[in-house]
Coordinates of C-alpha atoms in Angstrom, one line a residue:
R22 CA 112.8 -26.6 -47.2
P23 CA 112.8 -29.5 -49.6
S24 CA 111.8 -28.5 -53.2
S25 CA 109.2 -31.2 -53.2
T26 CA 107.1 -29.1 -50.8
L27 CA 107.3 -25.8 -52.6
C28 CA 103.5 -25.4 -52.7
T29 CA 100.4 -26.9 -51.4
L30 CA 96.9 -26.2 -52.6
V31 CA 93.9 -26.4 -50.3
I32 CA 90.2 -26.0 -50.9
H33 CA 88.8 -23.1 -48.9
R34 CA 85.8 -24.3 -46.9
P35 CA 83.9 -22.1 -44.4
A36 CA 84.3 -25.0 -41.9
L37 CA 88.1 -25.1 -42.3
A38 CA 90.4 -22.5 -41.0
T39 CA 92.3 -22.3 -44.3
T40 CA 93.8 -18.9 -43.8
M41 CA 97.3 -17.6 -43.8
A42 CA 98.6 -14.3 -42.4
S43 CA 101.3 -12.4 -44.3
S44 CA 103.6 -9.4 -43.9
R45 CA 102.0 -5.9 -43.7
N46 CA 102.8 -4.8 -47.3
A47 CA 102.8 -8.2 -48.9
A48 CA 106.2 -7.4 -50.3
Q49 CA 107.6 -10.9 -49.8
S50 CA 107.2 -12.9 -53.0
L51 CA 106.3 -16.5 -53.4
A52 CA 108.1 -18.2 -56.3
L53 CA 105.7 -21.1 -57.0
V54 CA 106.0 -23.8 -59.6
S55 CA 103.6 -24.3 -62.5
A56 CA 101.7 -27.5 -63.1
A57 CA 102.4 -29.8 -66.0
K58 CA 101.1 -28.7 -69.4
R59 CA 98.9 -31.7 -69.6
A60 CA 97.2 -30.6 -66.3
M61 CA 96.0 -27.6 -68.2
E62 CA 94.0 -29.9 -70.5
T63 CA 92.1 -31.6 -67.7
R64 CA 90.1 -30.5 -64.7
P65 CA 92.4 -30.1 -61.7
P66 CA 91.7 -32.5 -58.9
R67 CA 89.4 -31.2 -56.2
L68 CA 91.3 -31.1 -52.9
N69 CA 89.9 -31.4 -49.4
R70 CA 93.1 -31.6 -47.5
L71 CA 96.7 -30.4 -47.6
T72 CA 98.2 -32.0 -50.7
P73 CA 101.9 -32.0 -51.8
L74 CA 102.4 -30.1 -55.0
S75 CA 104.2 -33.2 -56.4
K76 CA 100.7 -34.5 -57.3
L77 CA 100.0 -31.4 -59.4
Y78 CA 103.2 -30.7 -61.4
N79 CA 105.7 -32.4 -63.7
P80 CA 109.2 -31.5 -62.5
S81 CA 110.5 -32.0 -66.1
S82 CA 108.6 -29.0 -67.2
L83 CA 110.7 -26.7 -64.9
S84 CA 113.6 -24.6 -66.2
S85 CA 117.2 -25.1 -65.1
S86 CA 117.2 -22.0 -62.9
R87 CA 116.2 -23.9 -59.8
G88 CA 119.2 -22.6 -57.9
R89 CA 118.4 -18.9 -58.1
R90 CA 116.7 -17.2 -55.1
N91 CA 114.5 -14.2 -54.8
K92 CA 113.6 -12.3 -51.6
S93 CA 111.7 -15.3 -50.2
S94 CA 113.3 -18.6 -49.1
I95 CA 111.5 -20.4 -51.9
P96 CA 113.7 -21.4 -54.9
F97 CA 113.0 -19.1 -57.9
L98 CA 111.7 -20.9 -61.0
S99 CA 111.4 -19.4 -64.4
S100 CA 108.1 -19.3 -66.3
N101 CA 107.5 -21.8 -69.0
S102 CA 104.6 -19.7 -70.3
N103 CA 104.7 -19.0 -74.0
S104 CA 103.2 -15.5 -73.8
M105 CA 105.5 -13.4 -75.9
P106 CA 103.2 -13.0 -78.9
Y107 CA 100.3 -12.0 -76.6
L108 CA 102.5 -9.4 -74.8
D109 CA 103.5 -7.9 -78.1
E110 CA 99.8 -7.4 -78.8
V111 CA 99.4 -5.8 -75.4
H112 CA 102.3 -3.4 -76.1
E113 CA 101.0 -2.5 -79.5
R114 CA 97.5 -1.9 -78.2
A115 CA 98.8 0.3 -75.4
S116 CA 101.1 2.2 -77.8
R117 CA 98.1 3.1 -80.0
N118 CA 96.2 4.3 -77.0
A119 CA 99.1 6.4 -75.8
A120 CA 99.6 7.9 -79.2
S121 CA 95.9 8.7 -79.5
F122 CA 95.9 10.5 -76.1
D123 CA 99.0 12.4 -77.0
A124 CA 97.6 13.5 -80.3
E125 CA 94.3 14.6 -78.8
H126 CA 96.1 16.7 -76.1
R127 CA 98.9 17.9 -78.3
L128 CA 101.6 16.1 -76.3
S129 CA 104.7 15.5 -78.4
R130 CA 105.9 12.0 -78.9
N131 CA 109.4 13.3 -79.6
D132 CA 111.6 11.7 -77.0
T133 CA 113.3 15.0 -76.0
L134 CA 110.0 16.9 -75.7
F135 CA 108.4 14.0 -73.8
S136 CA 111.2 14.1 -71.3
S137 CA 110.8 17.8 -71.0
W138 CA 107.2 17.9 -70.0
R139 CA 107.6 14.9 -67.7
A140 CA 110.6 16.6 -66.1
R141 CA 108.6 19.8 -65.7
Q142 CA 105.9 18.0 -63.8
M143 CA 108.4 16.2 -61.6
N144 CA 109.9 19.6 -60.7
V145 CA 106.4 20.9 -59.8
T146 CA 106.0 18.0 -57.4
R147 CA 109.5 18.5 -55.9
R148 CA 108.8 22.2 -55.3
N149 CA 105.6 21.3 -53.4
P150 CA 106.2 17.8 -52.1
V151 CA 103.6 15.9 -50.0
R152 CA 104.6 16.2 -46.4
A153 CA 103.1 14.7 -43.3
H154 CA 100.5 16.9 -41.7
A155 CA 98.8 16.8 -38.3
K156 CA 96.5 13.9 -37.7
K157 CA 93.8 13.2 -35.2
P158 CA 94.5 10.6 -32.6
V159 CA 93.7 7.0 -33.6
E160 CA 90.1 6.1 -32.8
L161 CA 89.4 2.4 -32.9
I162 CA 85.9 1.0 -33.2
P163 CA 85.1 -0.3 -29.7
P164 CA 83.3 -3.5 -28.9
S165 CA 79.6 -3.0 -28.7
P166 CA 76.5 -5.1 -27.8
D167 CA 75.2 -4.1 -31.2
L168 CA 78.2 -5.6 -32.9
S169 CA 78.9 -9.4 -32.8
P170 CA 82.5 -10.5 -32.2
S171 CA 82.6 -11.9 -35.7
F172 CA 82.1 -8.3 -37.0
F173 CA 85.7 -7.5 -36.2
P174 CA 88.8 -9.0 -37.8
P175 CA 91.2 -10.5 -35.4
Y176 CA 93.5 -7.5 -35.3
A177 CA 90.8 -4.9 -34.8
H178 CA 91.6 -4.2 -31.1
T179 CA 95.2 -5.4 -30.8
G180 CA 96.8 -4.5 -34.1
R181 CA 98.3 -8.0 -34.2
I182 CA 97.5 -10.3 -37.1
G183 CA 98.9 -13.3 -35.3
P184 CA 101.1 -16.2 -36.5
P185 CA 100.2 -17.8 -39.9
R186 CA 98.0 -20.9 -39.5
F187 CA 99.6 -22.5 -42.5
P188 CA 103.0 -22.1 -44.1
H189 CA 103.6 -19.4 -46.6
D190 CA 103.8 -22.0 -49.4
H191 CA 100.0 -22.6 -49.5
V192 CA 97.4 -21.2 -51.9
L193 CA 93.7 -21.2 -51.2
I194 CA 91.3 -22.8 -53.7
H195 CA 87.8 -21.3 -52.9
E196 CA 84.6 -23.3 -53.2
Q197 CA 81.3 -21.8 -54.2
A198 CA 80.1 -20.8 -50.7
S199 CA 83.4 -19.0 -50.1
I200 CA 83.3 -17.4 -53.6
E201 CA 79.8 -16.0 -52.8
R202 CA 81.1 -14.4 -49.5
M203 CA 84.1 -13.0 -51.2
G204 CA 82.0 -11.6 -54.0
R205 CA 79.7 -9.8 -51.6
A206 CA 82.6 -8.2 -49.7
A207 CA 84.3 -7.3 -53.0
R208 CA 81.2 -5.6 -54.4
L209 CA 80.8 -3.6 -51.2
A210 CA 84.4 -2.5 -51.3
R211 CA 83.8 -1.3 -54.8
R212 CA 80.8 0.6 -53.8
L213 CA 82.8 2.3 -51.0
L214 CA 85.5 3.1 -53.5
D215 CA 83.1 4.7 -55.9
Y216 CA 81.9 6.8 -52.9
V217 CA 85.3 8.2 -51.8
C218 CA 86.4 8.9 -55.4
H219 CA 83.2 10.8 -56.4
P220 CA 83.9 14.5 -57.2
S221 CA 81.5 15.5 -54.4
V222 CA 83.8 13.7 -51.9
A223 CA 87.3 13.8 -53.3
R224 CA 87.3 17.5 -54.0
A225 CA 89.8 20.3 -53.7
G226 CA 90.0 21.8 -50.3
R227 CA 88.8 18.7 -48.5
T228 CA 91.4 16.8 -46.3
T229 CA 92.1 13.2 -46.7
E230 CA 91.3 12.8 -43.0
E231 CA 87.8 14.1 -43.6
I232 CA 87.4 11.6 -46.5
D233 CA 88.6 8.9 -44.1
A234 CA 85.9 9.8 -41.6
L235 CA 83.2 9.7 -44.4
L236 CA 84.5 6.3 -45.6
Q237 CA 84.5 4.8 -42.1
E238 CA 80.9 6.0 -41.5
A239 CA 79.7 4.6 -44.8
T240 CA 81.5 1.2 -44.1
L241 CA 79.8 0.9 -40.7
R242 CA 76.4 1.8 -42.1
A243 CA 76.9 -1.0 -44.6
G244 CA 77.5 -3.5 -41.8
A245 CA 81.2 -3.9 -42.5
Y246 CA 84.5 -3.1 -40.8
P247 CA 87.1 -0.9 -42.6
S248 CA 89.9 -3.4 -43.1
P249 CA 93.0 -1.1 -42.9
L250 CA 92.0 0.3 -39.4
N251 CA 94.6 -1.1 -36.9
Y252 CA 96.0 -3.6 -39.4
V253 CA 99.5 -3.9 -37.9
G254 CA 98.7 -0.6 -36.3
F255 CA 97.6 1.4 -39.4
P256 CA 95.8 4.3 -37.9
K257 CA 93.1 5.0 -40.4
S258 CA 90.3 3.4 -42.4
V259 CA 91.6 4.1 -45.9
C260 CA 95.0 4.5 -47.6
S261 CA 95.1 7.9 -49.4
S262 CA 98.2 8.5 -51.6
V263 CA 98.6 11.8 -53.3
N264 CA 101.0 12.8 -56.1
E265 CA 104.4 11.2 -55.5
V266 CA 103.1 8.9 -52.7
V267 CA 102.8 5.5 -54.2
C268 CA 100.8 3.6 -51.6
H269 CA 99.9 3.3 -47.9
G270 CA 99.5 7.0 -47.4
I271 CA 98.0 7.9 -44.0
P272 CA 95.0 10.4 -44.2
D273 CA 95.8 13.7 -42.5
S274 CA 94.9 17.4 -42.4
R275 CA 96.5 18.3 -45.7
P276 CA 93.8 19.6 -48.1
L277 CA 93.6 18.1 -51.6
E278 CA 94.6 20.5 -54.4
A279 CA 93.2 20.8 -57.9
G280 CA 95.2 18.9 -60.4
S281 CA 96.7 16.5 -57.8
V282 CA 96.7 12.8 -58.4
A283 CA 95.0 11.0 -55.5
S284 CA 94.7 7.2 -55.0
F285 CA 92.3 5.7 -52.5
D286 CA 92.8 2.0 -51.5
V287 CA 89.5 0.9 -50.0
S288 CA 89.0 -2.4 -48.2
C289 CA 86.3 -3.8 -46.0
Y290 CA 85.8 -6.9 -43.8
L291 CA 82.3 -8.3 -44.3
R292 CA 81.0 -11.6 -42.8
G293 CA 84.4 -12.9 -42.1
V294 CA 86.2 -12.1 -45.4
H295 CA 87.9 -9.0 -46.9
G296 CA 87.1 -7.1 -50.1
D297 CA 89.9 -4.9 -51.6
N298 CA 90.2 -2.4 -54.5
C299 CA 91.9 0.9 -55.4
A300 CA 91.5 3.7 -57.9
T301 CA 93.1 7.0 -58.7
V302 CA 91.4 10.3 -59.6
V303 CA 92.6 13.7 -60.7
V304 CA 91.3 16.2 -58.1
G305 CA 89.1 18.9 -59.6
D306 CA 89.0 17.5 -63.1
A307 CA 85.4 18.7 -63.9
E308 CA 84.3 21.5 -66.2
D309 CA 83.7 24.9 -64.6
G310 CA 80.1 25.3 -63.7
Y311 CA 79.5 21.6 -63.3
E312 CA 77.1 21.0 -60.4
E313 CA 78.5 18.1 -58.3
E314 CA 75.7 15.9 -57.2
S315 CA 76.1 14.1 -53.9
F316 CA 76.8 10.4 -54.1
D317 CA 73.7 8.4 -53.4
W318 CA 75.0 6.1 -50.7
K319 CA 71.5 4.9 -49.8
D320 CA 71.7 2.6 -52.8
H321 CA 74.4 0.5 -51.2
D322 CA 72.1 -2.6 -51.2
G323 CA 72.9 -2.7 -54.9
I324 CA 76.1 -4.6 -54.1
A325 CA 74.4 -7.8 -55.1
S326 CA 74.8 -7.0 -58.8
P327 CA 76.6 -9.7 -60.8
S328 CA 80.3 -9.6 -61.6
E329 CA 81.8 -9.6 -65.0
T330 CA 83.6 -12.5 -66.5
T331 CA 86.1 -12.4 -69.4
D332 CA 87.6 -15.3 -71.2
G333 CA 91.0 -13.6 -71.2
S334 CA 91.1 -12.8 -74.9
S335 CA 90.8 -9.0 -74.3
P336 CA 90.7 -6.6 -71.5
P337 CA 87.3 -6.1 -69.8
K338 CA 85.3 -3.1 -70.7
K339 CA 86.3 0.1 -69.0
D340 CA 84.4 0.3 -65.8
W341 CA 85.9 3.4 -64.1
P342 CA 84.7 5.8 -62.9
S343 CA 81.3 4.1 -62.8
E344 CA 79.6 7.0 -61.0
S345 CA 81.1 9.8 -63.1
N346 CA 81.1 8.7 -66.7
N347 CA 78.9 11.7 -67.6
I348 CA 81.0 14.3 -65.7
P349 CA 82.6 16.7 -68.2
R350 CA 86.3 17.1 -67.8
K351 CA 87.9 20.4 -67.2
T352 CA 88.6 22.3 -70.5
K353 CA 89.3 25.9 -69.2
F354 CA 92.6 26.5 -67.5
D355 CA 94.2 29.6 -65.9
S356 CA 97.5 28.9 -67.7
D357 CA 99.4 26.6 -69.9
E358 CA 101.1 25.2 -66.9
E359 CA 97.9 24.3 -65.2
E360 CA 96.6 22.6 -68.4
E361 CA 99.8 20.6 -68.6
R362 CA 99.4 19.5 -65.0
F363 CA 95.9 18.2 -65.5
V364 CA 96.6 16.6 -68.9
T365 CA 99.7 14.8 -67.8
A366 CA 97.9 13.6 -64.7
R367 CA 95.1 12.2 -66.9
R368 CA 97.7 10.4 -69.0
L369 CA 99.3 8.7 -66.0
V370 CA 95.9 7.7 -64.6
Q371 CA 94.9 6.2 -68.0
A372 CA 98.1 4.2 -68.1
A373 CA 97.6 2.8 -64.7
L374 CA 94.0 1.8 -65.5
E375 CA 95.0 0.2 -68.7
S376 CA 97.8 -1.7 -67.1
R377 CA 95.5 -3.2 -64.5
D378 CA 92.9 -4.1 -67.1
E379 CA 95.6 -5.8 -69.3
G380 CA 96.8 -7.7 -66.2
V381 CA 93.3 -8.9 -65.5
A382 CA 92.9 -10.0 -69.2
A383 CA 96.1 -12.1 -68.9
C384 CA 94.4 -14.3 -66.3
R385 CA 92.9 -17.6 -67.4
P386 CA 92.7 -21.2 -66.0
G387 CA 96.0 -22.9 -67.0
G388 CA 97.7 -19.6 -67.5
C389 CA 100.8 -18.5 -65.7
L390 CA 101.1 -16.0 -62.8
S391 CA 104.0 -14.2 -64.5
D392 CA 101.8 -13.3 -67.5
I393 CA 100.1 -10.7 -65.3
G394 CA 103.3 -8.8 -64.6
G395 CA 104.4 -9.1 -68.2
A396 CA 101.2 -7.5 -69.5
I397 CA 101.4 -4.7 -66.9
H398 CA 105.0 -4.0 -67.8
A399 CA 104.2 -3.9 -71.5
V400 CA 101.6 -1.1 -70.9
A401 CA 104.0 0.9 -68.7
D402 CA 106.7 0.6 -71.5
A403 CA 104.2 1.8 -74.1
Y404 CA 103.4 5.0 -72.2
G405 CA 107.0 5.6 -71.2
Y406 CA 106.4 5.0 -67.5
D407 CA 107.7 2.5 -65.0
T408 CA 106.0 0.0 -62.7
V409 CA 106.8 -0.3 -59.0
R410 CA 108.6 -3.6 -58.0
H411 CA 108.5 -3.5 -54.2
Y412 CA 104.7 -3.9 -53.6
R413 CA 102.6 -6.6 -55.0
G414 CA 99.1 -8.0 -55.4
H415 CA 98.1 -10.8 -53.0
G416 CA 95.7 -13.5 -52.3
I417 CA 92.8 -12.5 -50.1
S418 CA 90.2 -14.3 -48.0
S419 CA 89.5 -14.2 -44.2
D420 CA 93.1 -13.0 -44.0
F421 CA 93.8 -9.6 -45.6
H422 CA 97.0 -10.8 -47.4
C423 CA 98.0 -14.3 -48.3
A424 CA 99.5 -16.3 -51.2
P425 CA 99.8 -15.9 -54.1
F426 CA 101.7 -12.7 -54.3
V427 CA 101.4 -11.0 -57.7
K428 CA 104.3 -9.1 -59.2
H429 CA 103.4 -6.2 -61.5
Y430 CA 106.5 -6.4 -63.6
R431 CA 108.2 -8.9 -65.8
N432 CA 109.2 -11.9 -63.7
G433 CA 109.6 -15.7 -63.8
D434 CA 107.2 -16.8 -61.2
A435 CA 105.9 -20.0 -62.8
M436 CA 102.7 -20.8 -61.1
E437 CA 99.7 -22.2 -62.9
L438 CA 96.4 -20.3 -62.3
L439 CA 93.7 -22.7 -61.2
P440 CA 89.9 -22.2 -60.9
G441 CA 89.0 -21.1 -57.4
M442 CA 92.1 -18.9 -56.9
I443 CA 91.2 -15.3 -55.7
F444 CA 93.8 -12.6 -55.6
T445 CA 94.3 -8.9 -56.3
I446 CA 96.0 -7.2 -59.2
E447 CA 97.0 -3.6 -58.2
P448 CA 99.8 -2.1 -60.3
M449 CA 101.4 1.2 -59.3
I450 CA 102.6 3.1 -62.3
V451 CA 105.0 6.0 -61.9
E452 CA 106.0 8.7 -64.4
G453 CA 109.7 8.6 -63.3
S454 CA 111.8 6.0 -61.6
A455 CA 110.2 3.1 -59.8
E456 CA 112.6 3.5 -56.9
C457 CA 110.7 4.2 -53.7
T458 CA 111.4 5.2 -50.1
E459 CA 109.4 4.6 -47.0
W460 CA 108.7 7.5 -44.6
S461 CA 109.5 7.4 -40.9
D462 CA 105.9 6.6 -40.1
D463 CA 106.7 3.0 -41.4
W464 CA 103.8 3.2 -43.8
T465 CA 103.9 6.0 -46.4
V466 CA 105.8 5.0 -49.6
A467 CA 106.9 7.7 -52.0
T468 CA 109.0 7.8 -55.2
R469 CA 112.6 8.9 -54.7
D470 CA 112.6 11.3 -57.7
G471 CA 109.3 13.0 -57.1
G472 CA 107.5 11.4 -60.0
R473 CA 103.7 11.1 -59.5
A474 CA 102.1 7.6 -59.1
A475 CA 98.7 6.2 -60.0
Q476 CA 97.2 2.8 -59.0
F477 CA 94.2 0.8 -59.8
E478 CA 93.2 -2.5 -58.2
H479 CA 90.7 -5.3 -58.8
T480 CA 90.1 -8.5 -56.9
V481 CA 89.7 -11.4 -59.4
L482 CA 88.6 -15.0 -59.3
I483 CA 90.0 -17.6 -61.7
T484 CA 87.1 -19.6 -63.2
E485 CA 86.7 -22.6 -65.4
E486 CA 85.9 -20.2 -68.3
G487 CA 88.3 -17.4 -67.7
V488 CA 88.5 -14.7 -65.0
R489 CA 85.8 -13.0 -63.0
I490 CA 86.2 -9.5 -61.7
L491 CA 84.7 -9.5 -58.2
T492 CA 85.2 -5.7 -57.5
L493 CA 82.6 -4.4 -60.0
P494 CA 79.6 -2.4 -58.9

């Protein structure tokens, strides 16, 4: 493919089928070129047709690494973003937060002792690994006179996402009508995520298959379709990943255990577009005697609340868990071993949340796609963890996954961020090695060394002023 057609930008109009299918796990990366520096100082042209990237970038601004290749067929181009001072600030901020957590919970910062308690926790996981349990047969949502054909995504009944309508070197630029639709789907996805992560739902003794059934019912009651269901044959309505499972875990009959780290990736298809987000909880991390109140799902109409915008100068305010800010954490433990299990799980979850928020804060119009991965990696380093390389964030619209694909580690993907771009940022932080393996079910991804994993995800919109988080309650 000629280098002059590396990328094309298109305006996303409801009347135009500007969608693009991608691989199931969005693992294929696009190495896209950045626009010229002077383009950052002026408003990008508004495009209403397929336009060659040559109109948007200055080839002289590219590095000399044009010949290198990554996993995709697109030439790999190094970033020309001058972000090192900012990333130093991210690392220092995360180091202070990690040190504060360790001091509060009496976790030694000594390298040897740090390795000891981390190794102990990995050994706990190895002794009781997550294994596939029995699952109920796949139950698809059948066509119904009460459901219009547009209620279902194209793959709902076949499992096939179909061929891409545009090449994989296109990025969608959303207009206002599309942004409003995306915002509504994203807010509903967040409301559903709050629901499944609430202590009254994600509790010890409940199976992830039971949580999946609750989530599907809530999604349908809200007038939406659970996006994962039958996406390339995925058999459930939510991805549930416990302990060493990194992502794409299939809900089954295994009960959740107190002290486990559980991630729920919740997505929905509403009025022709997808909303997508993820969060991790520590199961049973509530003070003894705390009365868990049921999640008030009847308030789901509140999804019309405004989203938050940040100018990129600092991470957004902590927004998780929105429904359980007043829930007291567990302080009484049966043993030192149990306490260490809970405390180290909280530390991992805090690092994953912070890495996502710093990745979001790195977004700005005229910024570089690679700044996101650099900020996330800086946080992982500060906590002594690692960040998974094989699975990435992605563009999202009427197709579940599309360009751009967002790496959550240091990289050289030099693509300029332009107003109207919508994509997910979803780092997976692991307490051991980032090396992963995929189970024989072709979905479940777990760490090779038994280290636990935590993940948080937002869907964001690049605006003229900064970045807007669409997946806020």
